[in-house]
Coordinates of C-alpha atoms in Angstrom, one line a residue:
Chain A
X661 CA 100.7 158.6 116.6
X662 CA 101.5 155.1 118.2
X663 CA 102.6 152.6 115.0
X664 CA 103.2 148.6 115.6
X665 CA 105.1 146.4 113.4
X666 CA 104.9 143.0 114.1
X667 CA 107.0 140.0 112.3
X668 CA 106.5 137.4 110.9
X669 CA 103.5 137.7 109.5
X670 CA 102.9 133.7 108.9
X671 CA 104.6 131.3 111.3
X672 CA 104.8 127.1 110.9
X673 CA 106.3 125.3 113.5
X674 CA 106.1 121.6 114.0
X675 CA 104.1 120.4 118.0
X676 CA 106.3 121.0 120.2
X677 CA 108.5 123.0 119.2
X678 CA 108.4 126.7 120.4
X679 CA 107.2 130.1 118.5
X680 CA 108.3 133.4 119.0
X681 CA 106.4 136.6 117.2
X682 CA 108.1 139.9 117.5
X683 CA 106.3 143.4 117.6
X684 CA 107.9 146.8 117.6
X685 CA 106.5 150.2 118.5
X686 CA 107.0 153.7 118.3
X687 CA 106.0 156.0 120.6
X688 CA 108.6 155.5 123.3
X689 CA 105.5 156.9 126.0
X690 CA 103.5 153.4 125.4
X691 CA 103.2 152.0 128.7
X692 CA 100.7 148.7 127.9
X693 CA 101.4 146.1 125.7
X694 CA 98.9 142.8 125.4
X695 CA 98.7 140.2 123.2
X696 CA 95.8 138.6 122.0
X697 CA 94.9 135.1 120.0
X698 CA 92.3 134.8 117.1
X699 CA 90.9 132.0 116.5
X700 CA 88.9 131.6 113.0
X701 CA 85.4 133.5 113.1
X702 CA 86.1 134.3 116.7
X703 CA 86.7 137.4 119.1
X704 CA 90.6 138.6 119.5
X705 CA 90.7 137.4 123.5
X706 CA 93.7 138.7 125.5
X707 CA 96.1 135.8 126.5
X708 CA 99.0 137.7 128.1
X709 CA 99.9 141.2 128.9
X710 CA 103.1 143.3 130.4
X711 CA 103.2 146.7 131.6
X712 CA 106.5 149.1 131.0
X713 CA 107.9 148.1 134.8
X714 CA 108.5 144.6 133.9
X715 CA 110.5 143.4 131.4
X716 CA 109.3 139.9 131.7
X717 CA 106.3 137.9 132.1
X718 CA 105.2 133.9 132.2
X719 CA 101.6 132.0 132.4
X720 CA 102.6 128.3 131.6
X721 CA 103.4 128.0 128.2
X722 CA 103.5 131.6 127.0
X723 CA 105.8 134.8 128.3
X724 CA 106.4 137.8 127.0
X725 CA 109.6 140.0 127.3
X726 CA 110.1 143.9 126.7
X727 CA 113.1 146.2 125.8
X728 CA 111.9 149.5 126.6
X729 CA 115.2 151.2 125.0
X730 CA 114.7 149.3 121.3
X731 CA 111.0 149.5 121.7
X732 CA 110.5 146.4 120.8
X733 CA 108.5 143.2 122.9
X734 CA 107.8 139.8 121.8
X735 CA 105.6 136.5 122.6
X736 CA 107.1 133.3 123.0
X737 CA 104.9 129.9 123.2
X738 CA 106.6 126.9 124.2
X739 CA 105.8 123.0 123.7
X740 CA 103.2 124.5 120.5
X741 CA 99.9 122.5 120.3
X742 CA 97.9 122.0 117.3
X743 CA 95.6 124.2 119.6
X744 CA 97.9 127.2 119.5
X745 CA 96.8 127.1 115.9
X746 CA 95.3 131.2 115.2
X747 CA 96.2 134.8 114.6
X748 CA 98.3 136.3 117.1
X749 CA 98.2 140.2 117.9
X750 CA 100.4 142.2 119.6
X751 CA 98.8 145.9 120.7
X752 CA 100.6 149.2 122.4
X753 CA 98.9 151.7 124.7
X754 CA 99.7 154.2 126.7
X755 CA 97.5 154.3 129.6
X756 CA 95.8 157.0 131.4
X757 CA 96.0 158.6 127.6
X758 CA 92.5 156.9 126.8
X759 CA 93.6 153.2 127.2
X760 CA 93.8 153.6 123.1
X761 CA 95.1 150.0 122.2
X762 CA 96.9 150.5 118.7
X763 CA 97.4 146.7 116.8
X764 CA 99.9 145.0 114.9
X765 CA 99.1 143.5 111.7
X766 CA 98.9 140.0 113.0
X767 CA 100.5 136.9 113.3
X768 CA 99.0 133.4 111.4
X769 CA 100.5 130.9 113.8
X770 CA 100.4 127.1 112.5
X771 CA 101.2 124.2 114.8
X772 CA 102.1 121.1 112.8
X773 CA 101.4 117.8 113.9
Chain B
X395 CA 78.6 138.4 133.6
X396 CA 78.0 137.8 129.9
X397 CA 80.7 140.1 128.4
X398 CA 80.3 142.3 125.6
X399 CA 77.1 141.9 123.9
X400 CA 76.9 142.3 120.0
X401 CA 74.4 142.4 117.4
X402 CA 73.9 141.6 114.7
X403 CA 76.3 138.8 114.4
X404 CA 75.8 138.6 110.3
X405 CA 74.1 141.3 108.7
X406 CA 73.8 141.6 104.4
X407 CA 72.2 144.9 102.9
X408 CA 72.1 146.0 99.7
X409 CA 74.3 148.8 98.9
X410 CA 73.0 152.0 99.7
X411 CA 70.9 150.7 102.7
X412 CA 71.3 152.4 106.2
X413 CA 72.8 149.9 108.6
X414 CA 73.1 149.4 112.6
X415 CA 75.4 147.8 114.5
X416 CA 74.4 147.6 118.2
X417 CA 76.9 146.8 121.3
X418 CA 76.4 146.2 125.2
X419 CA 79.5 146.6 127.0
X420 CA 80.4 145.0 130.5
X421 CA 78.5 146.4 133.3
X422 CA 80.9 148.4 135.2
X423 CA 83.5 149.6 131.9
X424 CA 83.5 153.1 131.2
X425 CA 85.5 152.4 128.0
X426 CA 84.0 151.7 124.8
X427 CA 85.5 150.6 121.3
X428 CA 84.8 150.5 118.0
X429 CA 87.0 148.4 116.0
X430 CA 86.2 147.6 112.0
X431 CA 88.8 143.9 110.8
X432 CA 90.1 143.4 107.2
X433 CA 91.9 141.3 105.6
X434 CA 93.9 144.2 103.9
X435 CA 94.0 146.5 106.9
X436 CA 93.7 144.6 110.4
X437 CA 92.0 145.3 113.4
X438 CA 91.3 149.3 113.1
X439 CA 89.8 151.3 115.6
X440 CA 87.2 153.3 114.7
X441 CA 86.1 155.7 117.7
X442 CA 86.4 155.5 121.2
X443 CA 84.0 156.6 124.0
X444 CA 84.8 157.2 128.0
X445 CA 81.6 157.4 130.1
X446 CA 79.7 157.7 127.0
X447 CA 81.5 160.5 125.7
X448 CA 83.6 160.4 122.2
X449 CA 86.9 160.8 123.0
X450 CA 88.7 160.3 119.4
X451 CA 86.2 159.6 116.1
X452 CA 89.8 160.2 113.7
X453 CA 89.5 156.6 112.7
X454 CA 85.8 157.0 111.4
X455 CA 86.3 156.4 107.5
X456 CA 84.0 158.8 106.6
X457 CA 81.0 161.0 107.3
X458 CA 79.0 157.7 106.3
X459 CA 79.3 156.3 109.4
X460 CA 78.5 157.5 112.8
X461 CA 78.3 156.4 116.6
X462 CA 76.8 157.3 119.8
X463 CA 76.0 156.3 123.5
X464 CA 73.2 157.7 124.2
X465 CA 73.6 155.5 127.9
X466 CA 76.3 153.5 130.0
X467 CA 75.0 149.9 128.6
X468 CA 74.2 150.8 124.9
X469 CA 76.1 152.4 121.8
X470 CA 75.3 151.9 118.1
X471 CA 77.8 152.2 114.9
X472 CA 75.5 153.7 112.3
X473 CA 76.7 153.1 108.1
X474 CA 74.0 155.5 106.2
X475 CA 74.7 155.1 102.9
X476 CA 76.3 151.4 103.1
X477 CA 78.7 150.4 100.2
X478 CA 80.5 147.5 99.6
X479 CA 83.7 148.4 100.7
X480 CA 82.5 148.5 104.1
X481 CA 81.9 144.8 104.2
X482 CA 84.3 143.9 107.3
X483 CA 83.7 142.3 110.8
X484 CA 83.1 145.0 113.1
X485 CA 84.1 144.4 116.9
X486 CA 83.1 146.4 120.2
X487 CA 85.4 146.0 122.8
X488 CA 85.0 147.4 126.7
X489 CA 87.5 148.4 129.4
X490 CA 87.8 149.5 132.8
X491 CA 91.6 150.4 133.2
X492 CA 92.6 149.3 136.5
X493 CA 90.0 146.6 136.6
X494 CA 92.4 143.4 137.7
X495 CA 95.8 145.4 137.1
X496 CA 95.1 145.4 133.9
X497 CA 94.4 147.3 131.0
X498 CA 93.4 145.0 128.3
X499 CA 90.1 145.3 126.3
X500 CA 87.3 142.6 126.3
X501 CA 85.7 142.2 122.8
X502 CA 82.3 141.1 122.1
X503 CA 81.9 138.4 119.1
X504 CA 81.2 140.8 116.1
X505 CA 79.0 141.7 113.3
X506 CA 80.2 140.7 109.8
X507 CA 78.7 142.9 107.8
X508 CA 78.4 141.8 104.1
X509 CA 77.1 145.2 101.4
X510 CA 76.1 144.0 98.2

């Protein structure tokens, strides 16, 4: 089955400076690939997501890339705010194959003021 | 709409209790998750349903614990007995794949379930 790995696993970076997280995947038929941000005691929302077609995507502050042949897609946050402050997860699916979102481990992301 | 509905949102039992954990998804989402959090072992998915169907229970630790959905808007995650290595937050999550161009799930806020 589908297997994430996702690096690092704790992140500081002073305000304003910019954060990447990297996730890579296995099963070369994944298709889907959101991220989501944690927040302490709350529900994993979905911030961004990119689909196997694109290799890049941008919504202010945050984009995400994909290399389909290394498998491997990443989050990048620019101009950090103590706000960006949580756990970061990246997730791979492949759709029409029961939308089965498998996760990474997680990324704590500290924003330094 | 008021998104995924979960309850309880903190639930302590006493080992060897029977517990429930109850979910309404989005109206409309004919995907339904069951997702158990750690510390130790991250956000694990449990079982899945489509149209209130189990499509893939492999993630179910054991035969401890079971789910159904009886109905589109309702689906329980039963622990019968409870121990306390199942203390965890427990998250149902709903999706319509296509819904927006997108795939992604919508969670609900969780039960933390404490055993003790």
């Amino acid at each position: 089955g589908e297997n994430v790995e996702q690096h690092p696993s704790t992140l500081s970076v002073q305000e304003g400076d910019s954060a990447v997280i990297k996730c890579t995947y296995s099963d070369s038929a994944s298709n889907y690939f959101p991220w989501y941000k944690q927040e302490l005691g709350k529900r994993p929302q979905l911030i961004i997501d990119i689909r196997s077609n694109v290799g890049e995507k941008k919504d202010q502050r945050i984009a995400v890339t994909l290399n389909k042949t290394a498998k491997h897609f990443s989050l990048h946050i620019t101009e950090t705010q103590p706000e960006d402050s949580a756990v970061y997860f990246c997730a791979a699916s492949i759709v029409g194959y029961g939308n089965k979102l498998v996760f990474g481990a997680g990324t704590i992301l500290r924003v330094k003021s | 709409d008021a998104g995924v509905i979960q309850s309880p949102r903190h639930e302590v039992t006493e080992m060897g209790q029977e517990v429930t954990l109850r979910c309404k998804p989005i109206s409309g989402h004919d995907y339904l998750f069951w997702y158990r959090q750690t510390m130790m072992r991250g956000l694990e998915l449990l079982i899945y349903f489509n149209n209130n169907v189990p499509i893939d229970d492999s993630g179910m630790p054991e035969d401890r614990f079971s789910a159904k959905m009886p109905n589109a808007s309702f689906s329980t995650l039963k622990i019968q007995p409870s121990e306390p290595r199942d203390s965890a937050v427990y998250f149902c999550a709903s999706s319509h794949p296509g819904q927006g161009g997108g795939y992604g799930y919508t969670f609900g806020s969780g039960t933390r379930l404490t055993v003790v």
